[in-house]
Short mmCIF file of C-alpha atoms in Angstrom, two decimals:
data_model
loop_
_atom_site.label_atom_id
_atom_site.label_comp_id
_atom_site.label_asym_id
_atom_site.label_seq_id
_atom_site.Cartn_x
_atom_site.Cartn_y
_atom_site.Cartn_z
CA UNK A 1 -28.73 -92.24 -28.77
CA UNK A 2 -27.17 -93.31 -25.32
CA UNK A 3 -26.82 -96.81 -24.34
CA UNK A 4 -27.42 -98.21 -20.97
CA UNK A 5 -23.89 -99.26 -20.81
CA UNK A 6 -23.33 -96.00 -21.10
CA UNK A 7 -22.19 -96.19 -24.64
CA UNK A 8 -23.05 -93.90 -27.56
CA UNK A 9 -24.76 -96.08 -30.03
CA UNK A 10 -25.39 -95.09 -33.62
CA UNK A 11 -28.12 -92.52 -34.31
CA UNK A 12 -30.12 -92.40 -37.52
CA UNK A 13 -27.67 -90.17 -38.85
CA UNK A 14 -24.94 -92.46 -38.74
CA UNK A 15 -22.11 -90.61 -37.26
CA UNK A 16 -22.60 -90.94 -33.06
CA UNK A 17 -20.13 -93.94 -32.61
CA UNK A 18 -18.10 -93.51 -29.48
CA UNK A 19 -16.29 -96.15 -27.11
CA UNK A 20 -17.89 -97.45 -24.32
CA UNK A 21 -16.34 -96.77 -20.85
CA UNK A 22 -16.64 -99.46 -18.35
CA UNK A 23 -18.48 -97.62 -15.97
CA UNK A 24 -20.37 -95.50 -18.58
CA UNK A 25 -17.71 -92.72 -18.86
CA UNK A 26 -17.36 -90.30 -21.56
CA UNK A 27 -14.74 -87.31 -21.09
CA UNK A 28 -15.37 -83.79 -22.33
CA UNK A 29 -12.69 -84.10 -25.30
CA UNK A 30 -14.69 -86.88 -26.52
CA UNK A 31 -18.11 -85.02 -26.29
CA UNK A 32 -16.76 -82.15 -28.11
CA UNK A 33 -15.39 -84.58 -30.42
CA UNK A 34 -18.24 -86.34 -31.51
CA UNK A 35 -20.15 -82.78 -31.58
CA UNK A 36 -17.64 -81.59 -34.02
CA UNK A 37 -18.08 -84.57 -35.99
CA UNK A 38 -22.32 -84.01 -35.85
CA UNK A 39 -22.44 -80.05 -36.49
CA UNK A 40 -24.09 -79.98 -39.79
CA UNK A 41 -26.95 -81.48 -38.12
CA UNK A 42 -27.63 -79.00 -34.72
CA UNK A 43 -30.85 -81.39 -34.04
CA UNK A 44 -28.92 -84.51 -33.56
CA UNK A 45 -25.86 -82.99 -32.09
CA UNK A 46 -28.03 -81.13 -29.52
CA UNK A 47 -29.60 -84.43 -28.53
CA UNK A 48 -26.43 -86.07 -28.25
CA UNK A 49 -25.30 -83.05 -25.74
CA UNK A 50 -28.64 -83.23 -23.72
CA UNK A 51 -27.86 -87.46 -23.50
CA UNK A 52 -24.26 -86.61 -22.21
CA UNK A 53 -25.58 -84.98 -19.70
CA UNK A 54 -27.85 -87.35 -18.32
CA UNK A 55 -24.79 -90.06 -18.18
CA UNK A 56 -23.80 -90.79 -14.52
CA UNK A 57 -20.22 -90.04 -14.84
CA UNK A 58 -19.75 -87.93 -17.77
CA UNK A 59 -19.54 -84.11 -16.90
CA UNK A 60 -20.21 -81.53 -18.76
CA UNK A 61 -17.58 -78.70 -18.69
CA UNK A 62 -17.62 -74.68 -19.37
CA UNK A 63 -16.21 -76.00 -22.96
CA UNK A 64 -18.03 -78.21 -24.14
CA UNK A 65 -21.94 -76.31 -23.22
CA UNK A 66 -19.96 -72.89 -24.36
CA UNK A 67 -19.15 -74.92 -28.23
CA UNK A 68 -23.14 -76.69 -27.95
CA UNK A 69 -24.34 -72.47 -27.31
CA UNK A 70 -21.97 -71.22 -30.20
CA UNK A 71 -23.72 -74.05 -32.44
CA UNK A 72 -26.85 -73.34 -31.79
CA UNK A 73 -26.28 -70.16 -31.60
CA UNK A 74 -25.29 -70.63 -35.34
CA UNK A 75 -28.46 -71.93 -36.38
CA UNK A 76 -30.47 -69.74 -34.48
CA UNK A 77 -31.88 -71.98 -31.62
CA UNK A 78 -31.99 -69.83 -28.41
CA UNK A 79 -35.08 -71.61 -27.25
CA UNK A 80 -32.07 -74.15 -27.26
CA UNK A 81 -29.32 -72.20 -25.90
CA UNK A 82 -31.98 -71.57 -23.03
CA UNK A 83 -31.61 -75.04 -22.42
CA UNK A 84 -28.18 -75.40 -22.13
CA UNK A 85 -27.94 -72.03 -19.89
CA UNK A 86 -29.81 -73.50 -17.46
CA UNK A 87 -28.03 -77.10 -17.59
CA UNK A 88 -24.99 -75.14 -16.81
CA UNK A 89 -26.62 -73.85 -13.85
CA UNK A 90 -28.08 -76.89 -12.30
CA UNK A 91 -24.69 -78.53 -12.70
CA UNK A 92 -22.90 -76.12 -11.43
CA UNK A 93 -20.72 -75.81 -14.54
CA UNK A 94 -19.11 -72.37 -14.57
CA UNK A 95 -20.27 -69.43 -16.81
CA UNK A 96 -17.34 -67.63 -18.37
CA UNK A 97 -17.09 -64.61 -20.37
CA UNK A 98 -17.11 -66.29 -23.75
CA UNK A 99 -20.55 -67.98 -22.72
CA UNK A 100 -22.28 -64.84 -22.27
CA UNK A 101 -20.94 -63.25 -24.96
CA UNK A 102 -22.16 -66.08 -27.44
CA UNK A 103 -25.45 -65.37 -25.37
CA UNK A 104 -25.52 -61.92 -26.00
CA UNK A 105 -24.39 -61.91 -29.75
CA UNK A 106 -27.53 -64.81 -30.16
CA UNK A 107 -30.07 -62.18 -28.61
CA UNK A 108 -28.19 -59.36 -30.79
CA UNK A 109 -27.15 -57.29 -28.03
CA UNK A 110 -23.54 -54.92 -29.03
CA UNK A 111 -21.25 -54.04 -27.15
CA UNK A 112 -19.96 -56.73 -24.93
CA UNK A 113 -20.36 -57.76 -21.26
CA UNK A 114 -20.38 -53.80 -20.33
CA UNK A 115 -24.07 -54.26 -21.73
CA UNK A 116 -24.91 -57.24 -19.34
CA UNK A 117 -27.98 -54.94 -17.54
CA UNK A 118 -29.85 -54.76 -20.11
CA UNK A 119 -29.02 -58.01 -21.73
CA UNK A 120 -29.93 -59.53 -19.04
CA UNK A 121 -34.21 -57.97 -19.11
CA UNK A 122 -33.72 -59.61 -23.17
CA UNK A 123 -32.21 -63.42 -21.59
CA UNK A 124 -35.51 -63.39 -19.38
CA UNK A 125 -37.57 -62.41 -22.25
CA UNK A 126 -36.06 -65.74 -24.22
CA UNK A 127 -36.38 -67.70 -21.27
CA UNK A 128 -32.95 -67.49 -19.90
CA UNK A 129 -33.53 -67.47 -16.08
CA UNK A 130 -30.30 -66.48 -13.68
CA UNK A 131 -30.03 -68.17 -10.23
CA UNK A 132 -28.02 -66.34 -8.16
CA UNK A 133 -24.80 -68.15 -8.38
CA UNK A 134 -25.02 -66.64 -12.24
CA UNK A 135 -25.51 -63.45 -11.09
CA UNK A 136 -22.46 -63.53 -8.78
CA UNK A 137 -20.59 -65.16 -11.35
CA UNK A 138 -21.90 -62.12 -13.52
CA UNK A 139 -21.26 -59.69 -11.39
CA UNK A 140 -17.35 -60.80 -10.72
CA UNK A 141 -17.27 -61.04 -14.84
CA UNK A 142 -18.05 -57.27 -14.70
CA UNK A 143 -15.77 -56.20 -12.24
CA UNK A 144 -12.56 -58.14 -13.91
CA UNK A 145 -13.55 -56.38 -16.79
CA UNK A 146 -13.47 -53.16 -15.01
CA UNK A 147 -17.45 -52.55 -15.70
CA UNK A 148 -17.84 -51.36 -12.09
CA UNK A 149 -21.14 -49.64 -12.75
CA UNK A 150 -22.63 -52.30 -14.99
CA UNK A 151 -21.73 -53.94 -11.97
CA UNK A 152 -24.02 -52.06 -9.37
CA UNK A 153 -26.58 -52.41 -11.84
CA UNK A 154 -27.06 -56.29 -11.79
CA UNK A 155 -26.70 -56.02 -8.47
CA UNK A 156 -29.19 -53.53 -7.76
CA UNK A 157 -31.47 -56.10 -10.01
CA UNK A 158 -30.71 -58.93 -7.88
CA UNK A 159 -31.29 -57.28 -4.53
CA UNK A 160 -34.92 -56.32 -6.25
CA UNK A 161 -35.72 -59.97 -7.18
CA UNK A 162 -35.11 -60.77 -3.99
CA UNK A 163 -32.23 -63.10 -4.19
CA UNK A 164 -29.45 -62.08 -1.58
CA UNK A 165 -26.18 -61.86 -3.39
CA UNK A 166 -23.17 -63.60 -1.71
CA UNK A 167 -20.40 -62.48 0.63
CA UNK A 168 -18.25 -62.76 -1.64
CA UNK A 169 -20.01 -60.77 -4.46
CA UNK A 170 -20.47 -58.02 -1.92
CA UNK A 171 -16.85 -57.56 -0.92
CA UNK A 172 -15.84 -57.62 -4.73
CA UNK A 173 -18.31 -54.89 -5.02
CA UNK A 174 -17.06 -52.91 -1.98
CA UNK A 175 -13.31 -53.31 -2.94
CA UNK A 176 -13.96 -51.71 -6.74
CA UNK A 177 -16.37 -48.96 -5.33
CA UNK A 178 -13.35 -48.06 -3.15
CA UNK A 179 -11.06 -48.07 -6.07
CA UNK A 180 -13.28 -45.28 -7.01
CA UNK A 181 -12.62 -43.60 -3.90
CA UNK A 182 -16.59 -43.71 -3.72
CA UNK A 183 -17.02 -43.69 -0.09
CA UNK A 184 -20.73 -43.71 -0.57
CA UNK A 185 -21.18 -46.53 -2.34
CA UNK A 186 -18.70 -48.77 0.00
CA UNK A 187 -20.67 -47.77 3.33
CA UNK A 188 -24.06 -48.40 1.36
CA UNK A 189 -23.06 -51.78 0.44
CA UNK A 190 -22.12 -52.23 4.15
CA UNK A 191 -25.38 -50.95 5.37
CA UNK A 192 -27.33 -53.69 2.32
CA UNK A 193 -25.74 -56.37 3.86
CA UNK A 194 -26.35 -56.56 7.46
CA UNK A 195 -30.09 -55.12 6.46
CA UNK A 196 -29.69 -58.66 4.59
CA UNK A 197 -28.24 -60.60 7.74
CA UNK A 198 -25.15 -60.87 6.75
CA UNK A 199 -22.74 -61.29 9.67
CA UNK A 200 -19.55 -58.84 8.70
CA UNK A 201 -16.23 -60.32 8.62
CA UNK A 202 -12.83 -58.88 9.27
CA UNK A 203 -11.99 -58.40 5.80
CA UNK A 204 -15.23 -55.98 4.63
CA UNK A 205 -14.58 -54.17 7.96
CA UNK A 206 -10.67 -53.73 6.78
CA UNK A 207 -12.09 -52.16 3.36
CA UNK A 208 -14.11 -49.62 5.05
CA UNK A 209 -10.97 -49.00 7.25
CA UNK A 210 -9.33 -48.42 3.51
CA UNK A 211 -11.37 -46.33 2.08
CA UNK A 212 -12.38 -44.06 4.85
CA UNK A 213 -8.77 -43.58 5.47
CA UNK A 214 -7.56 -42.61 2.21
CA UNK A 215 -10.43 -40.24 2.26
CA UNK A 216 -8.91 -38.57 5.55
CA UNK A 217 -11.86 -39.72 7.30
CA UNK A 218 -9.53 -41.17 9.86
CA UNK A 219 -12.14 -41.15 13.11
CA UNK A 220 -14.74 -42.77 11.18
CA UNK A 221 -11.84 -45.36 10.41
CA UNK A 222 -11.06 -45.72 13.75
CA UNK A 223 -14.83 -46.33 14.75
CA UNK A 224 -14.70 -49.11 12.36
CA UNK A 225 -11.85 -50.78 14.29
CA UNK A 226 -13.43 -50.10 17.67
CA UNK A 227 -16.29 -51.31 16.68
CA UNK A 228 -14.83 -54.73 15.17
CA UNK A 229 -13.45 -55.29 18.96
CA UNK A 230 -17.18 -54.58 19.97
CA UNK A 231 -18.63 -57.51 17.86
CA UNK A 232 -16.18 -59.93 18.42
CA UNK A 233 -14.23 -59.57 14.87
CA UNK A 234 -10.62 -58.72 15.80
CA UNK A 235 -8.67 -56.54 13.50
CA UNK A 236 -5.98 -58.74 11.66
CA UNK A 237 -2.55 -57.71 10.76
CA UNK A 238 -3.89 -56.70 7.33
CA UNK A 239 -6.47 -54.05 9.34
CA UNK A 240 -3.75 -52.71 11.52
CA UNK A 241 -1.34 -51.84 8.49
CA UNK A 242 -4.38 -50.68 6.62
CA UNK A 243 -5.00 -48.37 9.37
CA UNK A 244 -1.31 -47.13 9.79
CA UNK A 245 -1.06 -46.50 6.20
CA UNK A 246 -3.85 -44.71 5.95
CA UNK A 247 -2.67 -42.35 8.98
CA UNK A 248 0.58 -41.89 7.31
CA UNK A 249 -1.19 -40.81 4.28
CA UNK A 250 -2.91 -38.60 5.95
CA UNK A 251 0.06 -37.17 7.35
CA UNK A 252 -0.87 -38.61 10.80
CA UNK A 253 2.51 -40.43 11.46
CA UNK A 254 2.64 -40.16 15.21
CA UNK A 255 -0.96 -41.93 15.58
CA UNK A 256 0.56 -44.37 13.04
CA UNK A 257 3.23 -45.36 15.49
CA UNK A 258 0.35 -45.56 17.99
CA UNK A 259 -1.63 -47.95 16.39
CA UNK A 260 1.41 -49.73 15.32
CA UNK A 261 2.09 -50.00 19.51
CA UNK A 262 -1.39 -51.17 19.76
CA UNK A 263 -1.00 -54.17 17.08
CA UNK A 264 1.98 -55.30 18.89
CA UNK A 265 0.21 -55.45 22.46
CA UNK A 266 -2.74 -57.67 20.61
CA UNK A 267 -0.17 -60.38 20.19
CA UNK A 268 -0.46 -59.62 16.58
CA UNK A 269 2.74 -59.87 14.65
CA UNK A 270 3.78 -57.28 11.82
CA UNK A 271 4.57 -58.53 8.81
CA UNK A 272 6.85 -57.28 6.28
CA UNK A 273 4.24 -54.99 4.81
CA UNK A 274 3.51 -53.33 7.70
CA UNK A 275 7.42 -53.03 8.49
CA UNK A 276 7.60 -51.77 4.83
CA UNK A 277 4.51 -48.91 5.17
CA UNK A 278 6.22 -47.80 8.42
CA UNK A 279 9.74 -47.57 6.82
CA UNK A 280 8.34 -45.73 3.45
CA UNK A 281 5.98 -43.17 4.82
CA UNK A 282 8.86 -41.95 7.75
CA UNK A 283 11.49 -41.98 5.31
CA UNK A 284 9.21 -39.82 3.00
CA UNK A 285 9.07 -37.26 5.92
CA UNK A 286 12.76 -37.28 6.46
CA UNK A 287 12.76 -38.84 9.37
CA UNK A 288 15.80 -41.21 9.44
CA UNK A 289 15.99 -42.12 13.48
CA UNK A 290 12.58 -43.59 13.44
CA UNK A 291 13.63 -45.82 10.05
CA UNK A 292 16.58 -47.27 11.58
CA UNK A 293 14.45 -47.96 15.02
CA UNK A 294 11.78 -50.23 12.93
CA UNK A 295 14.77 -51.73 10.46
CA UNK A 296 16.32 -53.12 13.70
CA UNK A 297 13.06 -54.40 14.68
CA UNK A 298 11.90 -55.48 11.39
CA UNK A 299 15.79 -57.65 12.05
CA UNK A 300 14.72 -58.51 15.34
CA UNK A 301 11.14 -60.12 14.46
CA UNK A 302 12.98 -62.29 11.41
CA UNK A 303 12.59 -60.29 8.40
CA UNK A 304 15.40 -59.93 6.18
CA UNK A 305 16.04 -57.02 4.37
CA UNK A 306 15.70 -57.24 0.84
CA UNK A 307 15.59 -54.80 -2.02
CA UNK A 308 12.59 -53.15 -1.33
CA UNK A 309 13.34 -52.15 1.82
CA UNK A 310 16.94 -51.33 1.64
CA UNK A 311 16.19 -48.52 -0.99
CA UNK A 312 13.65 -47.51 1.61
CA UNK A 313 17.01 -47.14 3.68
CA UNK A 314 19.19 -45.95 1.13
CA UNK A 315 16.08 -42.71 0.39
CA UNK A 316 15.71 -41.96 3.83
CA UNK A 317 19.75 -41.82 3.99
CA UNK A 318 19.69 -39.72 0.84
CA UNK A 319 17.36 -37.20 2.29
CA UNK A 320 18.94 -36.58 5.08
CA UNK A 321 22.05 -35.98 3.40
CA UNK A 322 24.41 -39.03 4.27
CA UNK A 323 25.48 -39.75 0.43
CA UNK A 324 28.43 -41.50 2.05
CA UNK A 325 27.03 -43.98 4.25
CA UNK A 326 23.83 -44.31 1.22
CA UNK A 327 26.78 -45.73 -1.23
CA UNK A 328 27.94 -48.10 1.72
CA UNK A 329 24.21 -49.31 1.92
CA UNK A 330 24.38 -50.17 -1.59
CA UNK A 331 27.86 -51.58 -1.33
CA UNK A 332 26.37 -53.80 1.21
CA UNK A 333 23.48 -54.82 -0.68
CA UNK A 334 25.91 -56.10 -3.53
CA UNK A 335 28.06 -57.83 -0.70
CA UNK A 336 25.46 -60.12 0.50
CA UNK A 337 23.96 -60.66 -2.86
CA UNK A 338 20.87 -58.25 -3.60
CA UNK A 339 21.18 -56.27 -6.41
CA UNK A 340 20.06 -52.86 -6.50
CA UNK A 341 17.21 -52.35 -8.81
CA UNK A 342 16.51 -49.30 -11.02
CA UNK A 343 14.48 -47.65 -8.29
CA UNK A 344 17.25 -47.86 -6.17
CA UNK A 345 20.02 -45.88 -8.75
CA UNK A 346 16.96 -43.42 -9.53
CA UNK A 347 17.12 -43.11 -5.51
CA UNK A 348 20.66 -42.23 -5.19
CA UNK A 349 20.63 -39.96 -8.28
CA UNK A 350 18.02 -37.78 -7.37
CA UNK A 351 20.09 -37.52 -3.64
CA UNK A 352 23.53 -36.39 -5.45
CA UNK A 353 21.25 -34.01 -7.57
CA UNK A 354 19.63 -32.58 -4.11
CA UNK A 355 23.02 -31.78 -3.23
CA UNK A 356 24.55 -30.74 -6.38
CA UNK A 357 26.55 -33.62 -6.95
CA UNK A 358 26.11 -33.58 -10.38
CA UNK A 359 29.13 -35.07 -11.89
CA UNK A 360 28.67 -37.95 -9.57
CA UNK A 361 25.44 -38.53 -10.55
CA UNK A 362 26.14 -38.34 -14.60
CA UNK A 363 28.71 -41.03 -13.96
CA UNK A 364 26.42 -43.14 -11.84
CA UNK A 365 23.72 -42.46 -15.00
CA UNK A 366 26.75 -44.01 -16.94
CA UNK A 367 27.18 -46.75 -15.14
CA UNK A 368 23.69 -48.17 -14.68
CA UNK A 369 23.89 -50.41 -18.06
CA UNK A 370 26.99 -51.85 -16.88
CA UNK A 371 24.60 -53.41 -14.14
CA UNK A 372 21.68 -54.33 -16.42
CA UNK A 373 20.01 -51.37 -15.92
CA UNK A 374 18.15 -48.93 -18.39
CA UNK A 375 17.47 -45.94 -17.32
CA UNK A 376 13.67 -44.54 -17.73
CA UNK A 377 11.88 -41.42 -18.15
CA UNK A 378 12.20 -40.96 -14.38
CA UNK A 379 15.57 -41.18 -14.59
CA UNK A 380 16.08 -38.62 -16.98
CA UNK A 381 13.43 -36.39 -15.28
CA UNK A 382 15.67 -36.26 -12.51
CA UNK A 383 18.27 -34.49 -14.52
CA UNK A 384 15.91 -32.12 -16.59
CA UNK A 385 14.31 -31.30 -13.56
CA UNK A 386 17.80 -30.28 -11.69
CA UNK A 387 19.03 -28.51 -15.07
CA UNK A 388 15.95 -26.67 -15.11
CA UNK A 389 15.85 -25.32 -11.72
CA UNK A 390 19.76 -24.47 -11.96
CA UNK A 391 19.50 -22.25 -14.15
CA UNK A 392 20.67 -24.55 -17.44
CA UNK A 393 17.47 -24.77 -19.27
CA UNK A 394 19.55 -25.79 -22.17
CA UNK A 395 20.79 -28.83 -21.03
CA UNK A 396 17.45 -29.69 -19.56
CA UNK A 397 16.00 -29.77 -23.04
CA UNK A 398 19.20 -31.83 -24.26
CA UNK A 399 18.47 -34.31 -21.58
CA UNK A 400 14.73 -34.20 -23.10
CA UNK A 401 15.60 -34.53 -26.83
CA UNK A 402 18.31 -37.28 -25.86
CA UNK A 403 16.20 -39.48 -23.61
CA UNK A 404 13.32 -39.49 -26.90
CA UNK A 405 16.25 -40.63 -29.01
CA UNK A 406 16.90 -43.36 -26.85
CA UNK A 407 13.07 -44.29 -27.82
CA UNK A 408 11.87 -43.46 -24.48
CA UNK A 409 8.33 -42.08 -24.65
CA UNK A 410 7.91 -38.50 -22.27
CA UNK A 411 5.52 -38.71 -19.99
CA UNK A 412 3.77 -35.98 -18.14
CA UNK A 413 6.07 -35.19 -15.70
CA UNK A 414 9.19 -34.99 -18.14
CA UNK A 415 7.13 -32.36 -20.54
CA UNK A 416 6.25 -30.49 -17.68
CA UNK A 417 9.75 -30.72 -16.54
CA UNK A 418 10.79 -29.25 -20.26
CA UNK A 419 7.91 -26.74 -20.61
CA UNK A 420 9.27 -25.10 -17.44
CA UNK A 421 12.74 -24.91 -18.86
CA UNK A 422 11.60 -23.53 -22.11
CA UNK A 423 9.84 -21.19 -20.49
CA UNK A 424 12.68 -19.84 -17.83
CA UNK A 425 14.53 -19.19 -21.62
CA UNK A 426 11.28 -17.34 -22.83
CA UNK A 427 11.50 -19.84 -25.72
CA UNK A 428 7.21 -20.25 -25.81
CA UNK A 429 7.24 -21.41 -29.43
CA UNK A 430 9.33 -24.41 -28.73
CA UNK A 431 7.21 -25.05 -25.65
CA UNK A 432 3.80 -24.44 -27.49
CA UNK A 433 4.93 -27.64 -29.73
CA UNK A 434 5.88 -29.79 -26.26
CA UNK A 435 2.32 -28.66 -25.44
CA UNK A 436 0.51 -29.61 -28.09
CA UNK A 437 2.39 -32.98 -28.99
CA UNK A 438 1.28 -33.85 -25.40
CA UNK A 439 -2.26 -33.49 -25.88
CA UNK A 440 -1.47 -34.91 -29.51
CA UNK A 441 -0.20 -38.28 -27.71
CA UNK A 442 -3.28 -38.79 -25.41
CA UNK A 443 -2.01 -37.13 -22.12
CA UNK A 444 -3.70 -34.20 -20.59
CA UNK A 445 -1.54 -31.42 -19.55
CA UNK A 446 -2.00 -30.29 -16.07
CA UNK A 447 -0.76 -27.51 -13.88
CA UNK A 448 1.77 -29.49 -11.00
CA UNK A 449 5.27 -29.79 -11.68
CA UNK A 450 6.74 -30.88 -8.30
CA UNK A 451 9.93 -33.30 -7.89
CA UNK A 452 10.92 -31.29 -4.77
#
């Protein structure tokens, strides 16, 4: 058993001899150690782990109670593993995946964490009692694993056992919800938790602001932000670019620039994201002036370009048909030491194509591996996509054929790409087997094919 000295003494099974610390200390590689050394016999080894714990400096960690629940576990103690469960919560010691997955294999439950609800009614049955730092910790489990509903259903158990689930927990909850896009869900949460008292903070306000955006509820996002400057919560930088990329989603760019005017005049600083939303979504419309204006601010307030944002420059150059002064861009770029990146070739490509600069564009396809890069299947989209529409559905399925040689898979876009071509040449029974092999491989066809 344990010394007073805080040493391990022998134990009637004769194995249990550990150092003495000084001060009484024993570290978790020991304890796991000597439990190793003890498994045959889960009586003694669970009575050394329950004396570890009561040793003043000696900590148990997430490892050493998850090996102790795996043993017993083993020998079919969960009266046991009950134990240790709720030593880990009084000590605070962290509940991991593995540890509730040992849990749930003990009580039989399949199917992994996604089946945490209703393992959870079969713990309490076997006298595993959650506080509610487990079921946050449970909760957050769920949602890294993507179990989003499983999710909403321990916390719809918590709410009913009264226990009020953390900030935290709720703005995890709110942030995969609007993953979803479901809008419903996110405001519901919002309403739960000041019925709950909780005092909103600037970052569950900015994920409302998020997903009512991107749902083209734009005025209900802008309630959200007057109403923030109504209770005292100031939008942050993060809420304003929220808010002008959602407006520039929703095609709203003018507003965008609005609230972008407003930010400024709150002595709020943009940051490189917001300089980088603003530049993307006007050089998407075409809109060149109004990408140089915030590039020589974006210069003015400190920000230095980078590659990101000059292939923002070198599109929005593209598109409004200065190939010329796009190759000087990239010229630059190499002059001051950024290297292009594949986006950036795809970038120019696709503007030589819009123009039918098609040699130029084959020989800047050639040269990409000289500069380290491989092209992808948006690369060679671009091409099967111009041959198609030029009237060389021939070469567009070359292109096809040749970029699966090179081992790249096709993707949606590419087969739609080549279904389009093969149909412009009335050839259905080739595209009948680009059809199939796509639902074959696991993608569903759809009806877009857009590049243009």
């Amino acid at each position: 058993m344990v010394g007073l000295c805080g040493s391990v003494m022998k134990s009637s099974h004769g194995l249990m001899a550990v150092n003495g610390k000084p001060n009484g200390g024993l570290s978790s590689e020991e304890a796991i150690r000597v439990l190793k050394s003890i498994s045959s016999d889960p009586e003694e080894a669970f009575s050394f782990f329950k004396s570890v714990a009561q040793l003043p400096n000696v900590v148990h960690t997430t490892e050493t109670c998850n090996y102790m629940l795996e043993l017993l576990m083993v020998h079919r103690r969960v009266g046991d593993m009950a134990v240790v469960f709720d030593l880990m919560q009084k000590q605070i010691i962290y509940r991991n995946l593995n540890t509730y997955l040992i849990i749930f294999k003990a009580l039989h439950v399949k199917g992994g964490i996604r089946q945490a609800p209703f393992a959870l009614e079969r713990m309490r049955k076997e006298g595993f009692v959650s506080n509610g730092y487990s079921y946050n910790g449970l909760i957050h489990l769920l949602l890294q694993s993507k179990c989003c509903k499983q999710a909403l259903e321990v916390y719809r158990r918590v709410v009913s056992e009264g226990i009020k689930p953390s900030l935290k927990t709720y703005s995890a909850l709110m942030v995969a919800s609007g993953k979803r896009r479901d809008i419903e869900t996110v405001m519901g949460l919002l309403e739960e938790m000041e019925s709950l008292g909780l005092r909103l903070n600037v970052y569950n306000f900015t994920i409302c602001i998020r997903v009512l955006g991107r749902a083209g509820k734009i005025d209900e996002a802008y309630g959200h932000l007057k109403r923030m400057d109504d209770e005292g919560c100031g939008p942050d930088v993060i809420t304003y670019t929220v808010l002008i990329d959602a407006l520039c989603h929703a095609g709203k760019l003018d507003k965008a620039k609005e609230v972008f005017l407003k930010m400024k005049s709150s002595s709020h600083k943009p940051d490189r994201v917001t300089y980088i939303t603003l530049l993307d979504k006007f050089s998407d419309r075409g809109d060149l002036d109004t990408v140089r204006e915030f590039w020589s601010e974006m210069e003015a307030n400190g920000y230095v370009p980078d590659v990101v944002t000059f292939t923002i420059l070198v599109d929005a150059l593209c598109k409004a048909g200065k190939l010329d002064e796009a190759f000087g861009t990239l010229d630059n770029m190499r002059k001051i030491g950024i290297l292009p990146n594949l986006h950036t070739y795809n970038t120019l490509i696709g503007g030589l194509l819009r123009v039918d600069g098609l040699n130029e564009a084959l020989e800047l396809f050639d040269g990409m591996e000289s500069f380290g890069m491989k092209p992808t299947a948006y690369t060679y989209i671009l091409f099967i996509d111009y041959y198609g529409k030029s009237g060389e559905p021939d070469k567009a399925i070359e292109t096809f054929e040749k970029m699966k040689l090179c081992g790249i898979v096709p993707n949606i876009v590419a087969c739609n790409a080549s279904l389009y071509s093969l149909a412009e040449m009335g050839r259905l029974g080739e595209a009948k087997g680009i059809f199939y092999g796509l639902k074959k491989s696991g993608l569903a066809p759809d009806s877009n094919y857009s590049l243009r």
